[in-house]
PDB file of C-alpha atoms and ligand atoms in Angstrom:
ATOM      1  CA  UNK A   1     -25.343 -33.740 -64.700  1.00  0.00           C
ATOM      2  CA  UNK A   2     -29.090 -33.452 -63.886  1.00  0.00           C
ATOM      3  CA  UNK A   3     -30.135 -29.848 -62.664  1.00  0.00           C
ATOM      4  CA  UNK A   4     -33.339 -27.986 -62.090  1.00  0.00           C
ATOM      5  CA  UNK A   5     -32.988 -24.215 -61.698  1.00  0.00           C
ATOM      6  CA  UNK A   6     -36.106 -23.689 -59.414  1.00  0.00           C
ATOM      7  CA  UNK A   7     -35.943 -19.856 -59.001  1.00  0.00           C
ATOM      8  CA  UNK A   8     -34.368 -17.671 -61.585  1.00  0.00           C
ATOM      9  CA  UNK A   9     -35.366 -14.244 -63.349  1.00  0.00           C
ATOM     10  CA  UNK A  10     -33.783 -14.634 -66.701  1.00  0.00           C
ATOM     11  CA  UNK A  11     -36.714 -12.940 -68.266  1.00  0.00           C
ATOM     12  CA  UNK A  12     -35.154  -9.701 -66.948  1.00  0.00           C
ATOM     13  CA  UNK A  13     -33.904  -6.950 -69.205  1.00  0.00           C
ATOM     14  CA  UNK A  14     -30.242  -7.733 -68.146  1.00  0.00           C
ATOM     15  CA  UNK A  15     -30.593 -11.001 -70.479  1.00  0.00           C
ATOM     16  CA  UNK A  16     -32.254  -9.161 -73.620  1.00  0.00           C
ATOM     17  CA  UNK A  17     -28.856  -9.121 -75.397  1.00  0.00           C
ATOM     18  CA  UNK A  18     -27.827 -12.813 -75.096  1.00  0.00           C
ATOM     19  CA  UNK A  19     -30.874 -14.955 -73.857  1.00  0.00           C
ATOM     20  CA  UNK A  20     -30.319 -17.720 -76.369  1.00  0.00           C
ATOM     21  CA  UNK A  21     -26.649 -17.968 -75.310  1.00  0.00           C
ATOM     22  CA  UNK A  22     -27.714 -18.056 -71.770  1.00  0.00           C
ATOM     23  CA  UNK A  23     -30.256 -21.017 -72.451  1.00  0.00           C
ATOM     24  CA  UNK A  24     -27.534 -22.803 -74.483  1.00  0.00           C
ATOM     25  CA  UNK A  25     -25.038 -22.615 -71.662  1.00  0.00           C
ATOM     26  CA  UNK A  26     -27.724 -23.901 -69.188  1.00  0.00           C
ATOM     27  CA  UNK A  27     -28.678 -26.868 -71.532  1.00  0.00           C
ATOM     28  CA  UNK A  28     -24.794 -27.687 -71.921  1.00  0.00           C
ATOM     29  CA  UNK A  29     -24.619 -27.583 -68.323  1.00  0.00           C
ATOM     30  CA  UNK A  30     -27.303 -30.231 -67.672  1.00  0.00           C
ATOM     31  CA  UNK A  31     -29.993 -27.862 -66.711  1.00  0.00           C
ATOM     32  CA  UNK A  32     -33.324 -29.807 -67.533  1.00  0.00           C
ATOM     33  CA  UNK A  33     -35.943 -27.199 -66.586  1.00  0.00           C
ATOM     34  CA  UNK A  34     -35.935 -23.593 -65.549  1.00  0.00           C
ATOM     35  CA  UNK A  35     -38.695 -22.238 -63.344  1.00  0.00           C
ATOM     36  CA  UNK A  36     -39.425 -18.527 -63.507  1.00  0.00           C
ATOM     37  CA  UNK A  37     -41.067 -16.554 -60.518  1.00  0.00           C
ATOM     38  CA  UNK A  38     -42.818 -13.445 -61.628  1.00  0.00           C
ATOM     39  CA  UNK A  39     -42.189 -10.145 -59.877  1.00  0.00           C
ATOM     40  CA  UNK A  40     -44.688  -7.491 -60.786  1.00  0.00           C
ATOM     41  CA  UNK A  41     -47.224  -6.311 -63.325  1.00  0.00           C
ATOM     42  CA  UNK A  42     -44.421  -4.979 -65.383  1.00  0.00           C
ATOM     43  CA  UNK A  43     -42.544  -8.295 -65.676  1.00  0.00           C
ATOM     44  CA  UNK A  44     -45.434 -10.421 -66.926  1.00  0.00           C
ATOM     45  CA  UNK A  45     -45.120  -9.839 -70.637  1.00  0.00           C
ATOM     46  CA  UNK A  46     -41.253 -10.470 -70.345  1.00  0.00           C
ATOM     47  CA  UNK A  47     -42.063 -13.724 -68.267  1.00  0.00           C
ATOM     48  CA  UNK A  48     -44.738 -14.830 -70.835  1.00  0.00           C
ATOM     49  CA  UNK A  49     -42.535 -14.342 -73.762  1.00  0.00           C
ATOM     50  CA  UNK A  50     -39.589 -16.340 -72.511  1.00  0.00           C
ATOM     51  CA  UNK A  51     -41.935 -19.270 -71.463  1.00  0.00           C
ATOM     52  CA  UNK A  52     -43.392 -18.989 -74.853  1.00  0.00           C
ATOM     53  CA  UNK A  53     -39.892 -19.100 -76.612  1.00  0.00           C
ATOM     54  CA  UNK A  54     -38.845 -22.195 -74.652  1.00  0.00           C
ATOM     55  CA  UNK A  55     -42.167 -24.087 -74.018  1.00  0.00           C
ATOM     56  CA  UNK A  56     -41.551 -27.016 -71.553  1.00  0.00           C
ATOM     57  CA  UNK A  57     -38.217 -25.702 -70.716  1.00  0.00           C
ATOM     58  CA  UNK A  58     -38.737 -22.299 -69.204  1.00  0.00           C
ATOM     59  CA  UNK A  59     -41.774 -22.662 -67.056  1.00  0.00           C
ATOM     60  CA  UNK A  60     -43.460 -19.549 -65.561  1.00  0.00           C
ATOM     61  CA  UNK A  61     -44.938 -18.853 -62.069  1.00  0.00           C
ATOM     62  CA  UNK A  62     -47.347 -16.051 -61.136  1.00  0.00           C
ATOM     63  CA  UNK A  63     -47.511 -13.765 -58.312  1.00  0.00           C
ATOM     64  CA  UNK A  64     -46.679 -10.483 -56.691  1.00  0.00           C
ATOM     65  CA  UNK A  65     -43.169 -10.146 -55.284  1.00  0.00           C
ATOM     66  CA  UNK A  66     -43.472  -8.581 -51.633  1.00  0.00           C
ATOM     67  CA  UNK A  67     -41.196  -5.668 -52.314  1.00  0.00           C
ATOM     68  CA  UNK A  68     -43.512  -4.912 -55.330  1.00  0.00           C
ATOM     69  CA  UNK A  69     -46.452  -4.625 -52.827  1.00  0.00           C
ATOM     70  CA  UNK A  70     -47.189  -0.979 -52.905  1.00  0.00           C
ATOM     71  CA  UNK A  71     -50.271   1.090 -52.992  1.00  0.00           C
ATOM     72  CA  UNK A  72     -52.029  -0.681 -55.745  1.00  0.00           C
ATOM     73  CA  UNK A  73     -51.409  -4.012 -54.618  1.00  0.00           C
ATOM     74  CA  UNK A  74     -55.123  -5.152 -54.463  1.00  0.00           C
ATOM     75  CA  UNK A  75     -55.710  -4.229 -57.975  1.00  0.00           C
ATOM     76  CA  UNK A  76     -52.432  -5.954 -59.157  1.00  0.00           C
ATOM     77  CA  UNK A  77     -53.580  -9.199 -57.305  1.00  0.00           C
ATOM     78  CA  UNK A  78     -56.933  -9.033 -58.835  1.00  0.00           C
ATOM     79  CA  UNK A  79     -55.287  -8.926 -62.338  1.00  0.00           C
ATOM     80  CA  UNK A  80     -52.883 -11.786 -61.605  1.00  0.00           C
ATOM     81  CA  UNK A  81     -55.514 -13.934 -60.423  1.00  0.00           C
ATOM     82  CA  UNK A  82     -57.518 -13.749 -63.586  1.00  0.00           C
ATOM     83  CA  UNK A  83     -54.216 -14.991 -65.611  1.00  0.00           C
ATOM     84  CA  UNK A  84     -54.469 -18.489 -63.736  1.00  0.00           C
ATOM     85  CA  UNK A  85     -57.615 -19.209 -65.874  1.00  0.00           C
ATOM     86  CA  UNK A  86     -55.584 -18.254 -69.015  1.00  0.00           C
ATOM     87  CA  UNK A  87     -52.680 -20.419 -68.961  1.00  0.00           C
ATOM     88  CA  UNK A  88     -50.627 -22.914 -66.900  1.00  0.00           C
ATOM     89  CA  UNK A  89     -48.498 -21.798 -64.355  1.00  0.00           C
ATOM     90  CA  UNK A  90     -45.855 -24.037 -62.362  1.00  0.00           C
ATOM     91  CA  UNK A  91     -46.298 -22.327 -59.062  1.00  0.00           C
ATOM     92  CA  UNK A  92     -47.509 -19.184 -57.265  1.00  0.00           C
ATOM     93  CA  UNK A  93     -44.319 -17.073 -57.039  1.00  0.00           C
ATOM     94  CA  UNK A  94     -42.645 -14.803 -56.154  1.00  0.00           C
ATOM     95  CA  UNK A  95     -44.581 -14.270 -52.831  1.00  0.00           C
ATOM     96  CA  UNK A  96     -43.746 -13.744 -49.219  1.00  0.00           C
ATOM     97  CA  UNK A  97     -42.416 -10.790 -46.889  1.00  0.00           C
ATOM     98  CA  UNK A  98     -39.605  -8.787 -46.912  1.00  0.00           C
ATOM     99  CA  UNK A  99     -38.850  -6.753 -43.857  1.00  0.00           C
ATOM    100  CA  UNK A 100     -35.157  -5.702 -44.720  1.00  0.00           C
ATOM    101  CA  UNK A 101     -35.450  -2.758 -47.067  1.00  0.00           C
ATOM    102  CA  UNK A 102     -38.823  -1.052 -45.918  1.00  0.00           C
ATOM    103  CA  UNK A 103     -41.335  -2.040 -43.311  1.00  0.00           C
ATOM    104  CA  UNK A 104     -43.822   0.521 -44.292  1.00  0.00           C
ATOM    105  CA  UNK A 105     -46.020  -1.834 -46.167  1.00  0.00           C
ATOM    106  CA  UNK A 106     -45.455  -4.950 -43.604  1.00  0.00           C
ATOM    107  CA  UNK A 107     -49.148  -5.216 -43.041  1.00  0.00           C
ATOM    108  CA  UNK A 108     -50.038  -5.027 -46.795  1.00  0.00           C
ATOM    109  CA  UNK A 109     -47.355  -7.529 -47.487  1.00  0.00           C
ATOM    110  CA  UNK A 110     -48.756 -10.020 -45.107  1.00  0.00           C
ATOM    111  CA  UNK A 111     -52.412  -9.581 -46.553  1.00  0.00           C
ATOM    112  CA  UNK A 112     -50.938  -9.975 -50.042  1.00  0.00           C
ATOM    113  CA  UNK A 113     -48.779 -12.876 -49.090  1.00  0.00           C
ATOM    114  CA  UNK A 114     -51.961 -14.799 -47.359  1.00  0.00           C
ATOM    115  CA  UNK A 115     -54.242 -14.055 -50.263  1.00  0.00           C
ATOM    116  CA  UNK A 116     -51.793 -15.766 -52.671  1.00  0.00           C
ATOM    117  CA  UNK A 117     -51.142 -18.672 -50.257  1.00  0.00           C
ATOM    118  CA  UNK A 118     -54.961 -19.024 -50.577  1.00  0.00           C
ATOM    119  CA  UNK A 119     -54.688 -19.129 -54.474  1.00  0.00           C
ATOM    120  CA  UNK A 120     -52.049 -21.777 -53.972  1.00  0.00           C
ATOM    121  CA  UNK A 121     -54.580 -23.781 -52.127  1.00  0.00           C
ATOM    122  CA  UNK A 122     -57.416 -23.080 -54.518  1.00  0.00           C
ATOM    123  CA  UNK A 123     -55.139 -24.231 -57.602  1.00  0.00           C
ATOM    124  CA  UNK A 124     -53.442 -26.923 -55.881  1.00  0.00           C
ATOM    125  CA  UNK A 125     -49.974 -25.367 -56.782  1.00  0.00           C
ATOM    126  CA  UNK A 126     -46.797 -25.198 -54.756  1.00  0.00           C
ATOM    127  CA  UNK A 127     -45.403 -21.684 -53.709  1.00  0.00           C
ATOM    128  CA  UNK A 128     -41.869 -20.080 -54.171  1.00  0.00           C
ATOM    129  CA  UNK A 129     -41.527 -17.863 -51.020  1.00  0.00           C
ATOM    130  CA  UNK A 130     -39.080 -14.904 -50.472  1.00  0.00           C
ATOM    131  CA  UNK A 131     -38.820 -14.526 -46.569  1.00  0.00           C
ATOM    132  CA  UNK A 132     -35.970 -11.950 -46.136  1.00  0.00           C
ATOM    133  CA  UNK A 133     -35.682 -11.045 -42.350  1.00  0.00           C
ATOM    134  CA  UNK A 134     -39.404 -12.436 -42.224  1.00  0.00           C
ATOM    135  CA  UNK A 135     -39.086 -16.185 -41.701  1.00  0.00           C
ATOM    136  CA  UNK A 136     -41.134 -16.262 -38.430  1.00  0.00           C
ATOM    137  CA  UNK A 137     -43.791 -13.962 -39.919  1.00  0.00           C
ATOM    138  CA  UNK A 138     -44.056 -16.305 -43.027  1.00  0.00           C
ATOM    139  CA  UNK A 139     -44.228 -19.321 -40.921  1.00  0.00           C
ATOM    140  CA  UNK A 140     -47.079 -17.545 -39.019  1.00  0.00           C
ATOM    141  CA  UNK A 141     -48.986 -16.947 -42.282  1.00  0.00           C
ATOM    142  CA  UNK A 142     -48.465 -20.532 -43.589  1.00  0.00           C
ATOM    143  CA  UNK A 143     -49.918 -21.837 -40.336  1.00  0.00           C
ATOM    144  CA  UNK A 144     -52.734 -19.466 -40.325  1.00  0.00           C
ATOM    145  CA  UNK A 145     -53.851 -20.483 -44.017  1.00  0.00           C
ATOM    146  CA  UNK A 146     -53.289 -24.131 -43.421  1.00  0.00           C
ATOM    147  CA  UNK A 147     -49.806 -25.702 -43.327  1.00  0.00           C
ATOM    148  CA  UNK A 148     -51.184 -29.183 -44.220  1.00  0.00           C
ATOM    149  CA  UNK A 149     -52.758 -27.808 -47.570  1.00  0.00           C
ATOM    150  CA  UNK A 150     -49.422 -25.723 -48.487  1.00  0.00           C
ATOM    151  CA  UNK A 151     -46.160 -26.877 -50.069  1.00  0.00           C
ATOM    152  CA  UNK A 152     -43.291 -25.212 -51.726  1.00  0.00           C
ATOM    153  CA  UNK A 153     -39.672 -23.693 -51.220  1.00  0.00           C
ATOM    154  CA  UNK A 154     -38.075 -21.216 -49.028  1.00  0.00           C
ATOM    155  CA  UNK A 155     -36.379 -19.371 -51.606  1.00  0.00           C
ATOM    156  CA  UNK A 156     -32.791 -18.084 -50.996  1.00  0.00           C
ATOM    157  CA  UNK A 157     -32.703 -19.678 -47.554  1.00  0.00           C
ATOM    158  CA  UNK A 158     -30.459 -17.872 -44.973  1.00  0.00           C
ATOM    159  CA  UNK A 159     -31.991 -18.487 -41.792  1.00  0.00           C
ATOM    160  CA  UNK A 160     -30.714 -20.089 -38.336  1.00  0.00           C
ATOM    161  CA  UNK A 161     -30.830 -23.715 -37.321  1.00  0.00           C
ATOM    162  CA  UNK A 162     -33.730 -23.244 -35.492  1.00  0.00           C
ATOM    163  CA  UNK A 163     -35.586 -21.654 -38.339  1.00  0.00           C
ATOM    164  CA  UNK A 164     -34.473 -24.392 -40.506  1.00  0.00           C
ATOM    165  CA  UNK A 165     -36.100 -26.949 -38.200  1.00  0.00           C
ATOM    166  CA  UNK A 166     -39.241 -24.623 -37.945  1.00  0.00           C
ATOM    167  CA  UNK A 167     -39.528 -24.953 -41.772  1.00  0.00           C
ATOM    168  CA  UNK A 168     -38.788 -28.483 -42.184  1.00  0.00           C
ATOM    169  CA  UNK A 169     -41.513 -29.298 -39.506  1.00  0.00           C
ATOM    170  CA  UNK A 170     -44.098 -27.506 -41.678  1.00  0.00           C
ATOM    171  CA  UNK A 171     -44.065 -30.806 -43.658  1.00  0.00           C
ATOM    172  CA  UNK A 172     -44.439 -29.799 -47.210  1.00  0.00           C
ATOM    173  CA  UNK A 173     -41.472 -27.237 -47.698  1.00  0.00           C
ATOM    174  CA  UNK A 174     -37.959 -27.417 -49.258  1.00  0.00           C
ATOM    175  CA  UNK A 175     -35.012 -25.155 -48.723  1.00  0.00           C
ATOM    176  CA  UNK A 176     -33.800 -23.290 -51.925  1.00  0.00           C
ATOM    177  CA  UNK A 177     -30.042 -22.965 -52.076  1.00  0.00           C
ATOM    178  CA  UNK A 178     -28.106 -20.568 -54.302  1.00  0.00           C
ATOM    179  CA  UNK A 179     -24.805 -18.989 -54.716  1.00  0.00           C
ATOM    180  CA  UNK A 180     -24.671 -17.545 -51.371  1.00  0.00           C
ATOM    181  CA  UNK A 181     -23.595 -20.913 -49.979  1.00  0.00           C
ATOM    182  CA  UNK A 182     -20.236 -20.354 -51.862  1.00  0.00           C
ATOM    183  CA  UNK A 183     -19.453 -17.024 -50.033  1.00  0.00           C
ATOM    184  CA  UNK A 184     -16.647 -17.259 -47.545  1.00  0.00           C
ATOM    185  CA  UNK A 185     -18.077 -15.285 -44.810  1.00  0.00           C
ATOM    186  CA  UNK A 186     -21.577 -17.203 -45.153  1.00  0.00           C
ATOM    187  CA  UNK A 187     -22.859 -19.183 -42.148  1.00  0.00           C
ATOM    188  CA  UNK A 188     -25.167 -21.002 -44.468  1.00  0.00           C
ATOM    189  CA  UNK A 189     -22.723 -24.047 -44.639  1.00  0.00           C
ATOM    190  CA  UNK A 190     -22.732 -24.713 -41.256  1.00  0.00           C
ATOM    191  CA  UNK A 191     -26.585 -24.350 -40.801  1.00  0.00           C
ATOM    192  CA  UNK A 192     -27.128 -27.072 -43.744  1.00  0.00           C
ATOM    193  CA  UNK A 193     -24.999 -29.526 -41.768  1.00  0.00           C
ATOM    194  CA  UNK A 194     -28.054 -29.833 -39.560  1.00  0.00           C
ATOM    195  CA  UNK A 195     -30.252 -31.340 -42.449  1.00  0.00           C
ATOM    196  CA  UNK A 196     -29.631 -33.340 -45.736  1.00  0.00           C
ATOM    197  CA  UNK A 197     -30.081 -33.027 -49.378  1.00  0.00           C
ATOM    198  CA  UNK A 198     -33.712 -34.579 -49.350  1.00  0.00           C
ATOM    199  CA  UNK A 199     -34.912 -31.190 -48.142  1.00  0.00           C
ATOM    200  CA  UNK A 200     -32.894 -28.976 -50.795  1.00  0.00           C
ATOM    201  CA  UNK A 201     -33.663 -27.612 -54.273  1.00  0.00           C
ATOM    202  CA  UNK A 202     -31.087 -25.707 -56.308  1.00  0.00           C
ATOM    203  CA  UNK A 203     -31.673 -22.324 -57.575  1.00  0.00           C
ATOM    204  CA  UNK A 204     -29.606 -19.097 -58.912  1.00  0.00           C
ATOM    205  CA  UNK A 205     -31.865 -16.207 -58.272  1.00  0.00           C
ATOM    206  CA  UNK A 206     -30.112 -14.712 -61.377  1.00  0.00           C
ATOM    207  CA  UNK A 207     -29.297 -12.067 -62.216  1.00  0.00           C
ATOM    208  CA  UNK A 208     -28.669 -11.676 -58.296  1.00  0.00           C
ATOM    209  CA  UNK A 209     -26.286 -13.691 -56.142  1.00  0.00           C
ATOM    210  CA  UNK A 210     -23.903 -15.359 -58.397  1.00  0.00           C
ATOM    211  CA  UNK A 211     -21.687 -17.865 -56.892  1.00  0.00           C
ATOM    212  CA  UNK A 212     -18.011 -17.792 -56.405  1.00  0.00           C
ATOM    213  CA  UNK A 213     -15.987 -17.521 -58.847  1.00  0.00           C
ATOM    214  CA  UNK A 214     -18.538 -15.017 -60.468  1.00  0.00           C
ATOM    215  CA  UNK A 215     -19.569 -13.245 -57.462  1.00  0.00           C
ATOM    216  CA  UNK A 216     -20.389  -9.525 -58.279  1.00  0.00           C
ATOM    217  CA  UNK A 217     -21.020 -10.400 -61.826  1.00  0.00           C
ATOM    218  CA  UNK A 218     -24.406 -11.083 -63.477  1.00  0.00           C
ATOM    219  CA  UNK A 219     -25.683 -14.520 -62.516  1.00  0.00           C
ATOM    220  CA  UNK A 220     -27.112 -17.009 -64.927  1.00  0.00           C
ATOM    221  CA  UNK A 221     -28.744 -20.505 -64.894  1.00  0.00           C
ATOM    222  CA  UNK A 222     -25.499 -22.278 -65.849  1.00  0.00           C
ATOM    223  CA  UNK A 223     -23.837 -21.266 -62.597  1.00  0.00           C
ATOM    224  CA  UNK A 224     -26.089 -23.804 -60.870  1.00  0.00           C
ATOM    225  CA  UNK A 225     -23.044 -26.153 -61.302  1.00  0.00           C
ATOM    226  CA  UNK A 226     -20.943 -24.140 -58.881  1.00  0.00           C
ATOM    227  CA  UNK A 227     -23.663 -24.299 -56.180  1.00  0.00           C
ATOM    228  CA  UNK A 228     -24.097 -28.007 -56.642  1.00  0.00           C
ATOM    229  CA  UNK A 229     -20.224 -28.561 -56.354  1.00  0.00           C
ATOM    230  CA  UNK A 230     -20.547 -26.530 -52.992  1.00  0.00           C
ATOM    231  CA  UNK A 231     -23.129 -28.998 -51.903  1.00  0.00           C
ATOM    232  CA  UNK A 232     -21.221 -31.916 -52.806  1.00  0.00           C
ATOM    233  CA  UNK A 233     -18.528 -30.557 -50.729  1.00  0.00           C
ATOM    234  CA  UNK A 234     -20.715 -29.841 -47.844  1.00  0.00           C
ATOM    235  CA  UNK A 235     -22.616 -33.298 -47.831  1.00  0.00           C
ATOM    236  CA  UNK A 236     -19.573 -35.132 -48.959  1.00  0.00           C
ATOM    237  CA  UNK A 237     -20.937 -36.841 -52.197  1.00  0.00           C
ATOM    238  CA  UNK A 238     -20.496 -36.550 -55.715  1.00  0.00           C
ATOM    239  CA  UNK A 239     -21.977 -33.320 -57.787  1.00  0.00           C
ATOM    240  CA  UNK A 240     -24.110 -36.065 -59.778  1.00  0.00           C
ATOM    241  CA  UNK A 241     -25.560 -37.345 -56.780  1.00  0.00           C
ATOM    242  CA  UNK A 242     -26.471 -33.710 -55.730  1.00  0.00           C
ATOM    243  CA  UNK A 243     -27.838 -32.879 -58.980  1.00  0.00           C
ATOM    244  CA  UNK A 244     -29.838 -36.211 -58.983  1.00  0.00           C
ATOM    245  CA  UNK A 245     -31.318 -35.772 -55.336  1.00  0.00           C
ATOM    246  CA  UNK A 246     -32.152 -32.078 -55.967  1.00  0.00           C
ATOM    247  CA  UNK A 247     -33.744 -32.590 -59.287  1.00  0.00           C
ATOM    248  CA  UNK A 248     -35.734 -35.417 -57.871  1.00  0.00           C
ATOM    249  CA  UNK A 249     -37.107 -33.000 -55.137  1.00  0.00           C
ATOM    250  CA  UNK A 250     -37.939 -30.273 -57.703  1.00  0.00           C
ATOM    251  CA  UNK A 251     -39.636 -32.760 -59.997  1.00  0.00           C
ATOM    252  CA  UNK A 252     -41.708 -33.970 -57.129  1.00  0.00           C
ATOM    253  CA  UNK A 253     -42.702 -30.765 -55.634  1.00  0.00           C
ATOM    254  CA  UNK A 254     -43.524 -28.829 -58.816  1.00  0.00           C
ATOM    255  CA  UNK A 255     -45.132 -32.024 -60.396  1.00  0.00           C
ATOM    256  CA  UNK A 256     -42.623 -31.992 -63.434  1.00  0.00           C
TER     257      UNK A 256
HETATM  258 ZN1   ZN B   1     -36.503 -14.227 -56.866  1.00  0.00          ZN
END
């Protein structure tokens, strides 16, 4: 099968003891590329090390995650922006807004997000967007910076049917679908029947959000297979076709 994991954090310490096995299982499952969104200043060296260990296979993004936007965010962004001159990143990520846990930095999150959207225009790179409880706010920011110049993924999409249409009408954005789609109580399956595979890319968001039957355990890239099987179910096509179409979407978006 043909698979691209478009959003995973397997550079995190959870994988220190068995990263070679994690990569080996991904390769045997048919994963052809693994895309790695950065989180904060502390994760950068781990991100770079994993990308250097598997060049051309594990591809890094650079950006500041919205839940890591705290008092030193302007300094963090200044440091991160300099890095784009030193190496190739596949995208700006993980960026966005998260109004679920803590709204005290909501305004700073918006400013940091919009600054990083401008990087995406400046460097002509796609974005990997985190939009928890914040899809309308994120869409407003995209429109403010310039929707025709921006492209990317709404990673871990979990919105309503209306939000799905709002995202797709931006023009250049895909829905990142992960293990949540396999959960019994998730309404995501029904929402996804309002679109088709041409707007979807697959991701794990490991170590979080493991698909059934691994729910609650550490997630890893090889479990993209369970997500693809669920999508095959929803759209009544073969898993191979899901892999084919979603990988083609990812290659096009990320220029792979
Ligand atoms: Zn993530």
